[in-house]
Coordinates of N, CA and C in Angstrom, one line a residue:
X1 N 0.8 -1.2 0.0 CA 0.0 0.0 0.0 C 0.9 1.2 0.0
X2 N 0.6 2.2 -0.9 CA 1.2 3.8 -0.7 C 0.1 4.4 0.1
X3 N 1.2 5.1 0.8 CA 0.5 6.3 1.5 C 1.3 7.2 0.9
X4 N -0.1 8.5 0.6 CA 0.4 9.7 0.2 C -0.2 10.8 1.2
X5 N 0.5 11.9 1.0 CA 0.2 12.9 1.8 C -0.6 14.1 1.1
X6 N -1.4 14.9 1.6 CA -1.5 15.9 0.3 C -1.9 17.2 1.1
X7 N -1.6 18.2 0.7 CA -2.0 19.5 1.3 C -1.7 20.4 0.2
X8 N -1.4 22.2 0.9 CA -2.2 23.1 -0.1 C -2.9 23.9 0.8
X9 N -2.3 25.4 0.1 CA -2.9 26.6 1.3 C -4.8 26.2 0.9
X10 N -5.3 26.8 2.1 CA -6.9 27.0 1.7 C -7.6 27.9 0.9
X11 N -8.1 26.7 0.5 CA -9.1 27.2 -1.0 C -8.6 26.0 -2.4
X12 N -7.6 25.8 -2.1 CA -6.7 25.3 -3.2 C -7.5 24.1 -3.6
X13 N -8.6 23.8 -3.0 CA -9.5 22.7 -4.3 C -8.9 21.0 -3.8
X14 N -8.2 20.7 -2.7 CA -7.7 19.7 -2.1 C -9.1 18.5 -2.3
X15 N -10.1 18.8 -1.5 CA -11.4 17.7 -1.3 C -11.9 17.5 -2.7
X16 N -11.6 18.3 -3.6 CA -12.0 18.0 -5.0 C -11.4 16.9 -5.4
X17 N -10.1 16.9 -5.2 CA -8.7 16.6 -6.3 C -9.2 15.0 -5.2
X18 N -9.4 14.9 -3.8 CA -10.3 13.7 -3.0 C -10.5 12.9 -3.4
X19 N -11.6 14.3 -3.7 CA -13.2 13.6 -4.2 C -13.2 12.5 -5.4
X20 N -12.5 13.2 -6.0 CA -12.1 12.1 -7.8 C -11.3 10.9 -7.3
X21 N -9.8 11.5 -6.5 CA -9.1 9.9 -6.5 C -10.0 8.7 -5.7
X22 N -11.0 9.1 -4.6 CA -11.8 8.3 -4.2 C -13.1 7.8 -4.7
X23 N -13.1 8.2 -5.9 CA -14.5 7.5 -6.6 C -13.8 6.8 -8.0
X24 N -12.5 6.6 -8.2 CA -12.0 6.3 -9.3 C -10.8 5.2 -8.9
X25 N -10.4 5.3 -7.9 CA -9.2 4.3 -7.3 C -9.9 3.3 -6.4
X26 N -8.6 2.3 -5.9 CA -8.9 1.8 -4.6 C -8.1 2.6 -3.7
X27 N -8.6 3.5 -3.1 CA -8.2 4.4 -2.1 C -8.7 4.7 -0.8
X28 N -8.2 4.7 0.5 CA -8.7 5.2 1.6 C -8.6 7.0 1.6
X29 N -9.1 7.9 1.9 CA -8.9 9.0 1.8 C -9.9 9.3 3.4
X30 N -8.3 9.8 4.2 CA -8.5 10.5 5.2 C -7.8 11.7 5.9
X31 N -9.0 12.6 6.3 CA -9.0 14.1 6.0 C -8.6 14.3 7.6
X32 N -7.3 15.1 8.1 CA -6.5 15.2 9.6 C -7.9 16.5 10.6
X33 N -8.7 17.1 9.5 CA -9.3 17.8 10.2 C -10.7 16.7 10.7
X34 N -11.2 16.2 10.1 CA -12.4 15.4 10.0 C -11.8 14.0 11.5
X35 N -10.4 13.9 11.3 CA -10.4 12.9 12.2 C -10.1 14.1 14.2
X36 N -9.8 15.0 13.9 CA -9.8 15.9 14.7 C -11.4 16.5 15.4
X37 N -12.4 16.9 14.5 CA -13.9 16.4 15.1 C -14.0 15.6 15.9
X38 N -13.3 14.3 15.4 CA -14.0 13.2 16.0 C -13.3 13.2 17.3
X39 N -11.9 13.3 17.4 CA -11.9 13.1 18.7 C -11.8 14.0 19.6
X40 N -12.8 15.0 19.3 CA -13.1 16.7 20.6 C -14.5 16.3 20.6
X41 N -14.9 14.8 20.3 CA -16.1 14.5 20.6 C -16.4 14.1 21.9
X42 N -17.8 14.1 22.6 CA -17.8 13.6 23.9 C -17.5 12.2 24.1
X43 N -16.4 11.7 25.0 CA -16.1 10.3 25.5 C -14.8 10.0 24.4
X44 N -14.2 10.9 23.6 CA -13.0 10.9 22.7 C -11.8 11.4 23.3
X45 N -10.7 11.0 22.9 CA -9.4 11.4 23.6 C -9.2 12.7 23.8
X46 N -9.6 13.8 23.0 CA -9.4 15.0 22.7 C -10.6 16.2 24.1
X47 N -11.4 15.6 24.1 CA -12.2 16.1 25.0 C -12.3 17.0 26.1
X48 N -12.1 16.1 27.1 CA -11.7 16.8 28.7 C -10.2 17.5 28.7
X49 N -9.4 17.1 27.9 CA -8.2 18.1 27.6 C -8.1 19.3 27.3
X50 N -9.1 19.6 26.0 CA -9.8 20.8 25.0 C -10.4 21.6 26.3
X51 N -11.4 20.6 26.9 CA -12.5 21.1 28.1 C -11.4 22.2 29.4
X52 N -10.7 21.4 29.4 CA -9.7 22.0 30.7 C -8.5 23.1 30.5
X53 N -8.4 23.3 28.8 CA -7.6 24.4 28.4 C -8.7 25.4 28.3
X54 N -9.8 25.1 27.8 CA -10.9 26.7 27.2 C -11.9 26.7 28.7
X55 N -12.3 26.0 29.6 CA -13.2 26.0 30.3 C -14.5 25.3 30.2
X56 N -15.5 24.9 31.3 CA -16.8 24.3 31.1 C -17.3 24.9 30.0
X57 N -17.4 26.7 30.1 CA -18.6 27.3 29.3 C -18.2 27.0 27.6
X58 N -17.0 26.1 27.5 CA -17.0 25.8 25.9 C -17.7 24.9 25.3
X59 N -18.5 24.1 26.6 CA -19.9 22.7 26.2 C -21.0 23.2 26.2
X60 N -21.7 23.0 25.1 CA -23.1 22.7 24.4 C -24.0 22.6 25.4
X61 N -25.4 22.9 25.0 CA -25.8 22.5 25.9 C -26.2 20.5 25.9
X62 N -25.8 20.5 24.6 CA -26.0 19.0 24.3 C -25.1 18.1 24.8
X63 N -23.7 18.6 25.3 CA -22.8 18.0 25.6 C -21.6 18.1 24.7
X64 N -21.7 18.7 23.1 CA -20.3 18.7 22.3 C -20.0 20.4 22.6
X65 N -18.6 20.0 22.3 CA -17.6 21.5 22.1 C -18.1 22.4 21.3
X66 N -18.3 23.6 21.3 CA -18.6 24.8 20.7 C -17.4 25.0 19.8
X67 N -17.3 24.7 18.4 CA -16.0 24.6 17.9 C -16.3 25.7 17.1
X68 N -17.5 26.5 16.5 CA -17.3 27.7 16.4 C -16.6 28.9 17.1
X69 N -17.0 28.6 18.5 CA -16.4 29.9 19.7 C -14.8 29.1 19.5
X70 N -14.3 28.3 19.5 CA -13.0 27.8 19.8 C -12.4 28.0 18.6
X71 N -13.0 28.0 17.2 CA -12.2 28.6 16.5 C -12.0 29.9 16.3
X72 N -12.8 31.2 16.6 CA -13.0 32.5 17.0 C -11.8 32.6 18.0
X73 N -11.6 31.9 18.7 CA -10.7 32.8 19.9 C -9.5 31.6 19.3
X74 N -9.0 31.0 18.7 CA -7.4 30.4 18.6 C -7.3 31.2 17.2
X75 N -8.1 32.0 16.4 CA -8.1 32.2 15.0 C -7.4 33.6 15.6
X76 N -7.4 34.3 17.2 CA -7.1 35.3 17.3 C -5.8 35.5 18.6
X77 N -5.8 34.6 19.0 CA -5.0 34.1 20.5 C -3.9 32.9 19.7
X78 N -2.7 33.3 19.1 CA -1.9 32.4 19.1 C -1.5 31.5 19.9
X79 N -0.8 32.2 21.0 CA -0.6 30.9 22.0 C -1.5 29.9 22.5
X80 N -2.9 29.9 22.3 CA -4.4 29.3 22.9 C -4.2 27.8 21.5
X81 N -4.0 28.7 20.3 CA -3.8 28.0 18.8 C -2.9 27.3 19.6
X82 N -1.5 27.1 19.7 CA -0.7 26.2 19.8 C -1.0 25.4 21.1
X83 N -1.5 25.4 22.1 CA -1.8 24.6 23.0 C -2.8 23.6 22.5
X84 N -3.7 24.5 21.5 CA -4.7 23.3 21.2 C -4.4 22.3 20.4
X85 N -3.0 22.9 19.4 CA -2.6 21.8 18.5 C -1.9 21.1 19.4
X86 N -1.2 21.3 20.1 CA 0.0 20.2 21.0 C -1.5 19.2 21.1
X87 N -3.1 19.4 22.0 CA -3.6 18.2 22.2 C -4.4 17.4 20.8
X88 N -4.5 18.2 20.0 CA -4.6 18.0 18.7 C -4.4 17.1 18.4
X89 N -3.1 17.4 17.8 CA -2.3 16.8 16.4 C -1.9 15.7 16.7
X90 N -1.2 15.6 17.9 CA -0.5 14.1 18.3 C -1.4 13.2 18.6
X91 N -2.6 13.3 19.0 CA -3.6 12.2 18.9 C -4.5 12.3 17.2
X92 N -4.0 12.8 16.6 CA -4.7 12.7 15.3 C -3.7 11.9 14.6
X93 N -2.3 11.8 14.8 CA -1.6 11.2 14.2 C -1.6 9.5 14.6
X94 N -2.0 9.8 15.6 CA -1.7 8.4 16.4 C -3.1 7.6 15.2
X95 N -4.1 7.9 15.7 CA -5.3 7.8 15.1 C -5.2 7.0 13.6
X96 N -4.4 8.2 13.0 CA -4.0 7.8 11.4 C -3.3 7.0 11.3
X97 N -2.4 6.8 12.4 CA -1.5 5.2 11.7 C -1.9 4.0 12.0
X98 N -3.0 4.3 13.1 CA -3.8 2.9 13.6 C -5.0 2.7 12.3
X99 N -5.0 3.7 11.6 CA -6.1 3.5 10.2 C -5.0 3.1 8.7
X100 N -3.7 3.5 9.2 CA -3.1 3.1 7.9 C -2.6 1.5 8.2
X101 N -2.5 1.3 9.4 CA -2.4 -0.1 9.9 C -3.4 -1.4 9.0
X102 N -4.8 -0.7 9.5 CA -5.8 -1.6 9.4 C -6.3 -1.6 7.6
X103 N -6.0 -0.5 7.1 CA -5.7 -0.3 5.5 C -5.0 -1.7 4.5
X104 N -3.7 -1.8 5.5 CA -3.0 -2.1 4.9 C -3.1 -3.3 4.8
X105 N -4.2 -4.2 6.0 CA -4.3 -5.5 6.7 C -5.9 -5.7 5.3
X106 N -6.2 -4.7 4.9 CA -7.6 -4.9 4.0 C -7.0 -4.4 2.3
X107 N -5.5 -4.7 2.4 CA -5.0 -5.1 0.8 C -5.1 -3.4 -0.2
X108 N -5.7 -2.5 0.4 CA -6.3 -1.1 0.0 C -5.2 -0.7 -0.9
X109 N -4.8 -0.2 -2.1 CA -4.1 0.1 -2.6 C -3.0 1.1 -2.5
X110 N -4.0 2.4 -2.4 CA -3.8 3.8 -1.5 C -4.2 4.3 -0.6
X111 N -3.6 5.2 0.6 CA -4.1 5.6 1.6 C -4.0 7.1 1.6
X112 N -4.6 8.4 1.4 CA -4.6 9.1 1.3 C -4.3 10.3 2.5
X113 N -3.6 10.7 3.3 CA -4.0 11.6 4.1 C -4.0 13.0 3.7
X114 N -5.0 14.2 3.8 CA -5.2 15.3 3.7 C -5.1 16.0 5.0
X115 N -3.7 16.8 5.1 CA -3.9 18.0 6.3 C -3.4 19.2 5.7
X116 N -3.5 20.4 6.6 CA -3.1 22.0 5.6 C -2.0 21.8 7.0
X117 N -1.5 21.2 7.9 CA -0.3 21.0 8.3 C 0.5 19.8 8.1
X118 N 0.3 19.0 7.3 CA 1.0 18.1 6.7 C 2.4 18.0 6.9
X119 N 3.0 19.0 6.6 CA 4.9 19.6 6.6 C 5.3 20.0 7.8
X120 N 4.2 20.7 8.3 CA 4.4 21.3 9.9 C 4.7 20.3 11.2
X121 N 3.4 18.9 10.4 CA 3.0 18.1 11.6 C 4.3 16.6 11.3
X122 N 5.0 16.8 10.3 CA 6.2 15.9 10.2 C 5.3 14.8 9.0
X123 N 4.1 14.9 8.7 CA 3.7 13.7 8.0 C 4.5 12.7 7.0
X124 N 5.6 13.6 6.7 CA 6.4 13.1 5.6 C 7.3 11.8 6.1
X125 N 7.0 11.8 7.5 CA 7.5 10.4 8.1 C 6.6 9.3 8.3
X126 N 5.5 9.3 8.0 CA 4.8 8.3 7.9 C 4.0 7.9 6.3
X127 N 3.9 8.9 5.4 CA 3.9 9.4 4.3 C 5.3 8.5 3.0
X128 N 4.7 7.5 2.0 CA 5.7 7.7 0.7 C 6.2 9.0 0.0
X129 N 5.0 9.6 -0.1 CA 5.2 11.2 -1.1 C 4.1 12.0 -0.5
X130 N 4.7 13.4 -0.7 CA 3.6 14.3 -0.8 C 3.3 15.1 -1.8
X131 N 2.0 14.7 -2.2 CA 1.5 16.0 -2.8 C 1.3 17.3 -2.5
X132 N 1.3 18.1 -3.3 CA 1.1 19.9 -3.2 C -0.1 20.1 -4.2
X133 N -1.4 20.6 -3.7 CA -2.4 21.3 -4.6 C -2.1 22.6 -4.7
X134 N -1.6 22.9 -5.7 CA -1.0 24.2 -6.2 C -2.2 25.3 -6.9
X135 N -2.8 26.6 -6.1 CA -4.0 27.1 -6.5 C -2.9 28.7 -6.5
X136 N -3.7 29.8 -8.0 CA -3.3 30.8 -7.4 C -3.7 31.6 -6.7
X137 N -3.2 32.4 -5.6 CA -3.9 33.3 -4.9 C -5.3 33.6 -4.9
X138 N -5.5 34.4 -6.2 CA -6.7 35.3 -6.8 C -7.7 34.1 -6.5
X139 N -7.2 32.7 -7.6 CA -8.4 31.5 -7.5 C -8.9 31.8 -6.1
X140 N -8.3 31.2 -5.1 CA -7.9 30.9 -4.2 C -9.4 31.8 -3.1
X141 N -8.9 33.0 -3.3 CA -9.8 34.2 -2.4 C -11.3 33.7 -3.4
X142 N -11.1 34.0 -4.3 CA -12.3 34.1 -5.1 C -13.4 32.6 -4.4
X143 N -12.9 31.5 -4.4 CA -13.7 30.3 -4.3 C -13.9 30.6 -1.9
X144 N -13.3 31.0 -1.6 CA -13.1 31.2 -0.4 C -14.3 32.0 -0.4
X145 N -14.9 33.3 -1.1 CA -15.6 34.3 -0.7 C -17.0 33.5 -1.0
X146 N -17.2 33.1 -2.2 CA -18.2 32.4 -2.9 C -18.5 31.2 -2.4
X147 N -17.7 30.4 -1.8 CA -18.0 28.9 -1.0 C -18.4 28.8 0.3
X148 N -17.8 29.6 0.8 CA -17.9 29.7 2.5 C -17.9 31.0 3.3
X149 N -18.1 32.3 2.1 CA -18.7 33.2 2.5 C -17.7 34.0 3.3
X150 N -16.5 34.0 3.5 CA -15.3 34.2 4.3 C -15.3 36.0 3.8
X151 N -14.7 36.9 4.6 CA -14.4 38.3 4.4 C -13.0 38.3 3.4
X152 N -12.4 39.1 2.8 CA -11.2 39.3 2.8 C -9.9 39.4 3.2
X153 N -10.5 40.2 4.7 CA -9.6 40.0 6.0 C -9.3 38.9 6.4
X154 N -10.5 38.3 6.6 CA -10.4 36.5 7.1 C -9.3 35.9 6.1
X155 N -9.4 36.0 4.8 CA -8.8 35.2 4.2 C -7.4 35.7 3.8
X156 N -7.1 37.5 3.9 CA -5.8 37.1 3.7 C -5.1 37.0 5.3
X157 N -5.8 36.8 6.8 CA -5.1 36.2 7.4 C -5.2 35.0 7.7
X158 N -5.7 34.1 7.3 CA -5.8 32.7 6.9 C -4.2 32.3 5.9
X159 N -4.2 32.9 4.6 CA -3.3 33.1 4.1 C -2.1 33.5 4.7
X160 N -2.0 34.2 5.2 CA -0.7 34.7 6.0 C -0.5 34.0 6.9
X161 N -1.0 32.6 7.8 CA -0.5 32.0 8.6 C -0.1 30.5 7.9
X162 N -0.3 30.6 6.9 CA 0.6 28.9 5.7 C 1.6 29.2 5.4
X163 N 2.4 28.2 4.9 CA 3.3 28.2 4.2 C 3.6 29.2 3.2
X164 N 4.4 29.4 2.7 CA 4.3 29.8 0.9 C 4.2 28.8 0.3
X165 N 4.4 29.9 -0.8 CA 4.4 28.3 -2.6 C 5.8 27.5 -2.3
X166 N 6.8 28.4 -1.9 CA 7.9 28.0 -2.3 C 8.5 26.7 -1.1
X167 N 8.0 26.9 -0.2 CA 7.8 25.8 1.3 C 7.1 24.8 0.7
X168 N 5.8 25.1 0.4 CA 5.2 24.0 -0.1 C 6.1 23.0 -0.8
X169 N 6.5 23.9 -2.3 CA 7.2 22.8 -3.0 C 8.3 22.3 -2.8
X170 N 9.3 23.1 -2.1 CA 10.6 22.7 -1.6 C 10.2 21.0 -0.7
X171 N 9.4 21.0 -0.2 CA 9.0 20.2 0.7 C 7.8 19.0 0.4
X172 N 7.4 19.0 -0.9 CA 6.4 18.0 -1.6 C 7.3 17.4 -2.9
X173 N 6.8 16.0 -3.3 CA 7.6 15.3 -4.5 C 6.8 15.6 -5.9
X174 N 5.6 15.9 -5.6 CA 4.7 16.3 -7.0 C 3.1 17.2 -6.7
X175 N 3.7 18.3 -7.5 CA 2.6 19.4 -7.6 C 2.0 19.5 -8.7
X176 N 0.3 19.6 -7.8 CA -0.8 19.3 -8.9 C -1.0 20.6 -9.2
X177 N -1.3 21.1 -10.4 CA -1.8 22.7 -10.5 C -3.5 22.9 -10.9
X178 N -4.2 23.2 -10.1 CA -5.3 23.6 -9.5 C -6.1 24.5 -9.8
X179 N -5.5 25.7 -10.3 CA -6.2 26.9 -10.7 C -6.9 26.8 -11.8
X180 N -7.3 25.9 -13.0 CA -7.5 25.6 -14.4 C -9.1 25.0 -13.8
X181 N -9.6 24.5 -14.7 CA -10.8 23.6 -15.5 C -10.7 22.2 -14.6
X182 N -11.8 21.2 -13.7 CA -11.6 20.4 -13.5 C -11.1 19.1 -14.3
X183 N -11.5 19.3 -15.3 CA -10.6 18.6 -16.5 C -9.4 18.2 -16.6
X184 N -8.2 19.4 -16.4 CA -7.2 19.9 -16.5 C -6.6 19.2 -15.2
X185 N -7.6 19.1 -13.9 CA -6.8 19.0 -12.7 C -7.3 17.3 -12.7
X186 N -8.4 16.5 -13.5 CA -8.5 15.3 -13.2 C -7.2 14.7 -14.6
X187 N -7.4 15.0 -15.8 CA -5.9 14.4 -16.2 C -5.0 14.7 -15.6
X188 N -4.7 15.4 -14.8 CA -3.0 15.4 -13.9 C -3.1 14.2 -12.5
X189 N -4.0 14.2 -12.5 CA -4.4 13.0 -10.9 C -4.2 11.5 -12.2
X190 N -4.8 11.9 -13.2 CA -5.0 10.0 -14.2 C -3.5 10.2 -14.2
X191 N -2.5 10.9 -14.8 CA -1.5 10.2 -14.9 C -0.6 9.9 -14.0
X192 N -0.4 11.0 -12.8 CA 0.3 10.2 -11.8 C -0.3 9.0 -11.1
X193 N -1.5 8.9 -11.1 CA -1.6 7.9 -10.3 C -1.4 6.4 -11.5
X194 N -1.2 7.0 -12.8 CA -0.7 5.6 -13.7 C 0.4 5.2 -13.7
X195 N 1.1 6.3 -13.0 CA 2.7 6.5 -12.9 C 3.1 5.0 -11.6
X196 N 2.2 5.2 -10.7 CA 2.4 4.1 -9.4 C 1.9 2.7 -9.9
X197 N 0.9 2.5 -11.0 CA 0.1 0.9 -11.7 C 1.6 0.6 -12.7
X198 N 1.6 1.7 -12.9 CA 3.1 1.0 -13.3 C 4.3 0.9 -13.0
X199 N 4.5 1.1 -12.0 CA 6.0 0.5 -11.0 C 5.8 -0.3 -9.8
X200 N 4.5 -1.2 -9.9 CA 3.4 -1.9 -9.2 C 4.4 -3.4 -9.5

């Protein structure tokens, strides 16, 4: 089984470029924020940790985390940001290799992981290759304002806390370019991934 890694500042069309290799491959495709939900869920590892850095008043009245209000105050409190990743990340990793484990025990071809700290969080050690979804800027704002409604401010400080391009690529083995026609971005996924059927 390969495991690949993939990231790409936000906006950059990542869940797309997903969306295809998981309806067209035998691929597992798992997303570092989606497994991060799960465990700031009630009775999850992530929980009473999260609970005891922000306070009681950060539960629901249902019992889950207010991850709107918690992203509002680490989106503006850096230090609050890095404490939450310290409980974060290391149990999201752990997570993913107990899933690339069980992957690999069910014959799966590819194992996909998606995080926008991919390079930050070391994944390149558990990781064959990483991908780069390479989007330009302009694309970039544009699909951010119109998808998810985001300000400009939001987004170029969103932007200003990633990588660059040039991090990115220094640091990935192959960059998809994103900004074009989905057309354009699904023949660049067919041939690399024909690239691996044939050194199979």
């Amino acid at each position: 089984m390969r495991v690949i890694g993939v990231t790409g500042g936000v906006g950059s069309g990542k869940s797309a470029v997903l969306n295809y290799i998981e309806a067209h491959f035998d691929a597992r495709i798992i997303k570092a924020d989606d497994v991060g939900h799960l465990l700031m869920m009630p009775g999850q590892v992530c929980y009473e940790p999260v609970i005891q850095l922000f306070g009681e008043w950060i539960v629901k009245e249902d019992g889950s985390l207010d991850r709107e209000t918690i992203s509002k105050i680490v989106f503006e409190k850096k230090e609050i940001l890095e404490k939450l990743n310290a409980i974060i990340h290391p149990a999201v990793k752990k997570y993913i290799l107990r899933e690339i484990e069980r992957s690999k025990k069910e014959k799966t071809e590819f194992f996909f992981i998606e995080a926008a700290l991919l390079i930050e969080e070391k994944y390149d050690e558990i990781c064959d290759e990483l991908w780069y979804i390479y989007c330009e800027k302009e694309v970039r704002m544009e699909r951010l304002r119109h998808n998810r409604g985001y300000s400009d401010k939001k987004i170029e400080q969103m932007l200003k806390n990633q990588l660059s391009d040039e991090e990115f690529e220094s640091k990935c083995d192959f960059q998809l370019y994103n900004s074009e026609d989905v057309a354009h971005t699904y023949l660049q996924i067919e041939r690399k991934m024909r690239t691996y059927y044939e050194s199979m």
